[in-house]
mmCIF file with all atom_site columns, C-alpha atoms in Angstrom:
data_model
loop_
_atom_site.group_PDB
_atom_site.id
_atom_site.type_symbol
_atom_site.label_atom_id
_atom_site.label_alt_id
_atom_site.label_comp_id
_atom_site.label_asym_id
_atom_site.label_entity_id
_atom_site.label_seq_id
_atom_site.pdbx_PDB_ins_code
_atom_site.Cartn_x
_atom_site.Cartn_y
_atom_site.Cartn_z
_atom_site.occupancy
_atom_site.B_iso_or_equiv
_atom_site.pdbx_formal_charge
_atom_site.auth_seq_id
_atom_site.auth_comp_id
_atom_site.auth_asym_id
_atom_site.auth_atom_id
_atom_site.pdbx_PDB_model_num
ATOM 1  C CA . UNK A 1 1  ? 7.528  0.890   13.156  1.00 83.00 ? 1  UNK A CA 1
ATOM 2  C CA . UNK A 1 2  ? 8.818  1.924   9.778   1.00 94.00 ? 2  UNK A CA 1
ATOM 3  C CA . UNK A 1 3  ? 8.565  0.042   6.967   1.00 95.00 ? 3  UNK A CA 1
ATOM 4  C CA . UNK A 1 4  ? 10.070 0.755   3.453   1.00 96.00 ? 4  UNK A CA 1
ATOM 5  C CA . UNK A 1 5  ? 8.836  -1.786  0.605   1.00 95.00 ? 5  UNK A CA 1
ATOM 6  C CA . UNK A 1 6  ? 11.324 -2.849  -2.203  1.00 95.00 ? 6  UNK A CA 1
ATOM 7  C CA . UNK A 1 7  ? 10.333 -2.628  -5.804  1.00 93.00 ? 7  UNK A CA 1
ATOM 8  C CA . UNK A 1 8  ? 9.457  -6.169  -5.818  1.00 90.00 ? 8  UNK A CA 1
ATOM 9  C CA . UNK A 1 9  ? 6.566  -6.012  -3.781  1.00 91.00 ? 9  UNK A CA 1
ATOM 10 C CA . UNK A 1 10 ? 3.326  -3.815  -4.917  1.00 91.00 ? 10 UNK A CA 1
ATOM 11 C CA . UNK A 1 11 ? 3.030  -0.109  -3.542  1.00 92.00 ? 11 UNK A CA 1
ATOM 12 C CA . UNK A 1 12 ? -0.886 -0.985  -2.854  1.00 91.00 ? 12 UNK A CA 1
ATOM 13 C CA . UNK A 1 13 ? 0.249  -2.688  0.361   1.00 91.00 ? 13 UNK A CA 1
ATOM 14 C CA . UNK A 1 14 ? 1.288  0.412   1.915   1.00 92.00 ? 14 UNK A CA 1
ATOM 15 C CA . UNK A 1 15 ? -2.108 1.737   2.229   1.00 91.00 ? 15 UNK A CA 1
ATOM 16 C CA . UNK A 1 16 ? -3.596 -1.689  3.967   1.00 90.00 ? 16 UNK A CA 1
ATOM 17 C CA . UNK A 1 17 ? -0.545 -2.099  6.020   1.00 91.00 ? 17 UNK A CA 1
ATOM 18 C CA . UNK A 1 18 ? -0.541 1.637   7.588   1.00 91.00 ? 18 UNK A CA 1
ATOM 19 C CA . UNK A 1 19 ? -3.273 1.209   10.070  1.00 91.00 ? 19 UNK A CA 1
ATOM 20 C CA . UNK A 1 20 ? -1.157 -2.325  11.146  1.00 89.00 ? 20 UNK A CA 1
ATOM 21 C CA . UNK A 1 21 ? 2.081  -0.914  11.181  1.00 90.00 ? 21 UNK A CA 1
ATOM 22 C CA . UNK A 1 22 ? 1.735  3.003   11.358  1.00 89.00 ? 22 UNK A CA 1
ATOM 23 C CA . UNK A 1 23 ? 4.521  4.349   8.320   1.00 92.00 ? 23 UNK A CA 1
ATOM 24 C CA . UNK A 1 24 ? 4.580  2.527   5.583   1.00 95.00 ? 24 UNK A CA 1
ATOM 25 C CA . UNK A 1 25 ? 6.206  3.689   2.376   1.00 95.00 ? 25 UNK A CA 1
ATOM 26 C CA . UNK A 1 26 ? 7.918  2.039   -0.839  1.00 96.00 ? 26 UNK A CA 1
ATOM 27 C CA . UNK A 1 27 ? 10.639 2.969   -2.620  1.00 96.00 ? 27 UNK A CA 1
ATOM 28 C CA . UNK A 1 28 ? 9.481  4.089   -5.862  1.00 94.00 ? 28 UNK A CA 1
ATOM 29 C CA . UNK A 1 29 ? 7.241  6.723   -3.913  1.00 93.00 ? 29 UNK A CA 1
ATOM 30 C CA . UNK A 1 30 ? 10.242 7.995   -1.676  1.00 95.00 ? 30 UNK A CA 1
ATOM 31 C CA . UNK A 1 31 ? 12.432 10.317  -3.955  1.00 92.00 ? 31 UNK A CA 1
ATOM 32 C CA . UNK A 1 32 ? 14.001 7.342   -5.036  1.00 92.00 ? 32 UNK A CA 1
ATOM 33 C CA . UNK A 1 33 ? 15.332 7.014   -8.889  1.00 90.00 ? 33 UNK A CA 1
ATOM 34 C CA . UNK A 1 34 ? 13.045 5.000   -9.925  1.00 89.00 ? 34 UNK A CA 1
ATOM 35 C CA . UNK A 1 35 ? 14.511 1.556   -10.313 1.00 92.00 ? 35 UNK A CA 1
ATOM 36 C CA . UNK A 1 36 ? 16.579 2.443   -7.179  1.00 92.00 ? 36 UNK A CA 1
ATOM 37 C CA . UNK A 1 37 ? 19.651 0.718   -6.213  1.00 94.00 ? 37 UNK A CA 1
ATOM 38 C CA . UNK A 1 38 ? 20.160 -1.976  -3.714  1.00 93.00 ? 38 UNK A CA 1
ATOM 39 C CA . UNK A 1 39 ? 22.890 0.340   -1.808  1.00 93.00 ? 39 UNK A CA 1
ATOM 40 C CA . UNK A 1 40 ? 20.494 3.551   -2.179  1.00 95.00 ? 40 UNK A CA 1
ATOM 41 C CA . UNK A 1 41 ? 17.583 1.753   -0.644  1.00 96.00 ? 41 UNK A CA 1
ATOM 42 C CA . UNK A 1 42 ? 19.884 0.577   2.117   1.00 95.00 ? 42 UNK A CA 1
ATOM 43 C CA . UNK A 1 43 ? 21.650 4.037   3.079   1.00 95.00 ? 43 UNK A CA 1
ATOM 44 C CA . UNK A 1 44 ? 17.977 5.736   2.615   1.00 96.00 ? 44 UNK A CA 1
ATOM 45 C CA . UNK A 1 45 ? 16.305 3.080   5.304   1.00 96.00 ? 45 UNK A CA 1
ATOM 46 C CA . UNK A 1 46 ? 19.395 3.368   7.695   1.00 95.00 ? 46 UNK A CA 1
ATOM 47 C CA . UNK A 1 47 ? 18.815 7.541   7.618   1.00 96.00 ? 47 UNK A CA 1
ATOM 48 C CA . UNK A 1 48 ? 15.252 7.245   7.754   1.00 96.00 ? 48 UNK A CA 1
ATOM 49 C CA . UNK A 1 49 ? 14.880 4.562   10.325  1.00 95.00 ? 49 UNK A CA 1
ATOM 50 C CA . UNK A 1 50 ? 12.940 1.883   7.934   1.00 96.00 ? 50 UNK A CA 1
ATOM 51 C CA . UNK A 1 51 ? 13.268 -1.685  8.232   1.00 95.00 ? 51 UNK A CA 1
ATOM 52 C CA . UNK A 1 52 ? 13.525 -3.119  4.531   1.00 96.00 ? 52 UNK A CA 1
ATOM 53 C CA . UNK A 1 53 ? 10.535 -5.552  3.530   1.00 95.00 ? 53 UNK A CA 1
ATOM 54 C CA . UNK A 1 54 ? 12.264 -7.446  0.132   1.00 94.00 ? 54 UNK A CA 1
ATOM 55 C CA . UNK A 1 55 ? 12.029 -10.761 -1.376  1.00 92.00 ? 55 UNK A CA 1
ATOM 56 C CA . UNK A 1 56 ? 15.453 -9.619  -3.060  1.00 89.00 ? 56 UNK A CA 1
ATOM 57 C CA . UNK A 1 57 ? 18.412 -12.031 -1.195  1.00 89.00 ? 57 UNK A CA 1
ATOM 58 C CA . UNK A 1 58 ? 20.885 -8.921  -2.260  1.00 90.00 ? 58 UNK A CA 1
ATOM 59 C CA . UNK A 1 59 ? 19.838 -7.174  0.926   1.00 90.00 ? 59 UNK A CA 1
ATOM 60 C CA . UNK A 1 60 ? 21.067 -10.301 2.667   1.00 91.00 ? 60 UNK A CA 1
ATOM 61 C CA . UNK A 1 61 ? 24.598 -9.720  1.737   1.00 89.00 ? 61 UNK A CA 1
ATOM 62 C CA . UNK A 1 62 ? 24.431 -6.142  2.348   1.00 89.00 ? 62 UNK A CA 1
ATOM 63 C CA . UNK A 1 63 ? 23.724 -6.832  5.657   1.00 89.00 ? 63 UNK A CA 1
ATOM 64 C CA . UNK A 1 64 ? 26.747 -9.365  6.596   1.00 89.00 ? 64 UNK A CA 1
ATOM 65 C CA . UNK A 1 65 ? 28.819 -6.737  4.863   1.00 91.00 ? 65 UNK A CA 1
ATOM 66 C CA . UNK A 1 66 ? 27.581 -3.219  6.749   1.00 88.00 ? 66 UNK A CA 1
ATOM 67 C CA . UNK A 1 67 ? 25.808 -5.028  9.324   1.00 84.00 ? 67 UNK A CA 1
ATOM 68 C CA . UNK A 1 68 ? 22.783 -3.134  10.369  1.00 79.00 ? 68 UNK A CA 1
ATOM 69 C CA . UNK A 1 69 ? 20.743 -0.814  11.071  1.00 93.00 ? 69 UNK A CA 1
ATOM 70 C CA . UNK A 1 70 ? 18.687 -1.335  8.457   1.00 94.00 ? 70 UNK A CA 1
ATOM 71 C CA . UNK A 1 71 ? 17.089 -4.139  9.321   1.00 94.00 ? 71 UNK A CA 1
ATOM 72 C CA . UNK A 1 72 ? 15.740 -6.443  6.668   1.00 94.00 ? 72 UNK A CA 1
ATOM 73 C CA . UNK A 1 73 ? 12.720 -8.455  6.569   1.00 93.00 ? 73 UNK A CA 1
ATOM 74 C CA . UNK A 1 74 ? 13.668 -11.451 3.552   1.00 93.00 ? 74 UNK A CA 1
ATOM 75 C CA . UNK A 1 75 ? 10.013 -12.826 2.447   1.00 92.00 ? 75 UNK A CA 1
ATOM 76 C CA . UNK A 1 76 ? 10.841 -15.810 0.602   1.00 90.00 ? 76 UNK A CA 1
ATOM 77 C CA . UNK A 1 77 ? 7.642  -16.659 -0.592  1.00 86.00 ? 77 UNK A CA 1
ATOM 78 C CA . UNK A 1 78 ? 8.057  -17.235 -4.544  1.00 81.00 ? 78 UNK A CA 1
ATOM 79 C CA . UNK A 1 79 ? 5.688  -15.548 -6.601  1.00 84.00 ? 79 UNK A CA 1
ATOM 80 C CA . UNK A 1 80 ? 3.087  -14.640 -4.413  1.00 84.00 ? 80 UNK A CA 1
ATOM 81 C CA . UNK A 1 81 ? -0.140 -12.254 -4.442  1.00 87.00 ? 81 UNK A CA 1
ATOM 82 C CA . UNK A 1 82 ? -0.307 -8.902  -2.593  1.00 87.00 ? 82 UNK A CA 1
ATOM 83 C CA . UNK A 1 83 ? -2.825 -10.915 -0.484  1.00 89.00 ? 83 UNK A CA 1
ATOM 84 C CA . UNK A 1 84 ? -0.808 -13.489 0.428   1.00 90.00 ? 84 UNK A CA 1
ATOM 85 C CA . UNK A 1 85 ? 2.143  -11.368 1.041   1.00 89.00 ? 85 UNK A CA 1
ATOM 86 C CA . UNK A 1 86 ? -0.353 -9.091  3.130   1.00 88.00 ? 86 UNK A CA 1
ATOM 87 C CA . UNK A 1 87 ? -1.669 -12.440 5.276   1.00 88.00 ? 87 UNK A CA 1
ATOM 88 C CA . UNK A 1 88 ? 1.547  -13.213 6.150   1.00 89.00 ? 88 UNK A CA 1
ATOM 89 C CA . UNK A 1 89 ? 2.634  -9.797  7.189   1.00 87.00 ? 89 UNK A CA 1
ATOM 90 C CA . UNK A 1 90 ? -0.256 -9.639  9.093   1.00 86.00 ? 90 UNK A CA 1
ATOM 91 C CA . UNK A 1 91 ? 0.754  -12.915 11.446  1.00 84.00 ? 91 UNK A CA 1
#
């Protein structure tokens, strides 16, 4: 499984969540500009088979417009801790 992190969720994750989910990358470490653009994160994931890992509802839209691949995973979890975020991703 590949997973590609938005902005709004810390790069540290990648390296905890790589042994759970094999390739794990985020998009400010990707080639990216760096803030990227909703529509360049989504054509990079659908070349590179990642699913998207966001708490960012635009990817929601982009996806009932182009349907998918990519897939999206939505976390909407507020303001929450890399921990958290990595608990849950871990259930």
């Amino acid at each position: 499984m590949k997973l590609l992190f938005d902005a709004n969720i810390s790069h540290k994750l990648i390296k905890k969540l790589k042994p759970i989910f094999g390739e794990c990358d985020h998009v400010d470490l990707v080639g990216l500009n760096v803030p990227a653009k909703d529509t360049d994160i989504w054509k990079f994931a659908k070349e590179n088979g990642y699913i998207i890992i966001t708490k960012d509802e635009d990817f929601m839209n982009l996806l009932e417009i182009k349907g998918f691949p990519p897939k999206v995973v939505l976390l909407r979890i507020g303001n929450s801790s890399s921990k958290a975020i990595m608990e849950l991703l871990e259930k």
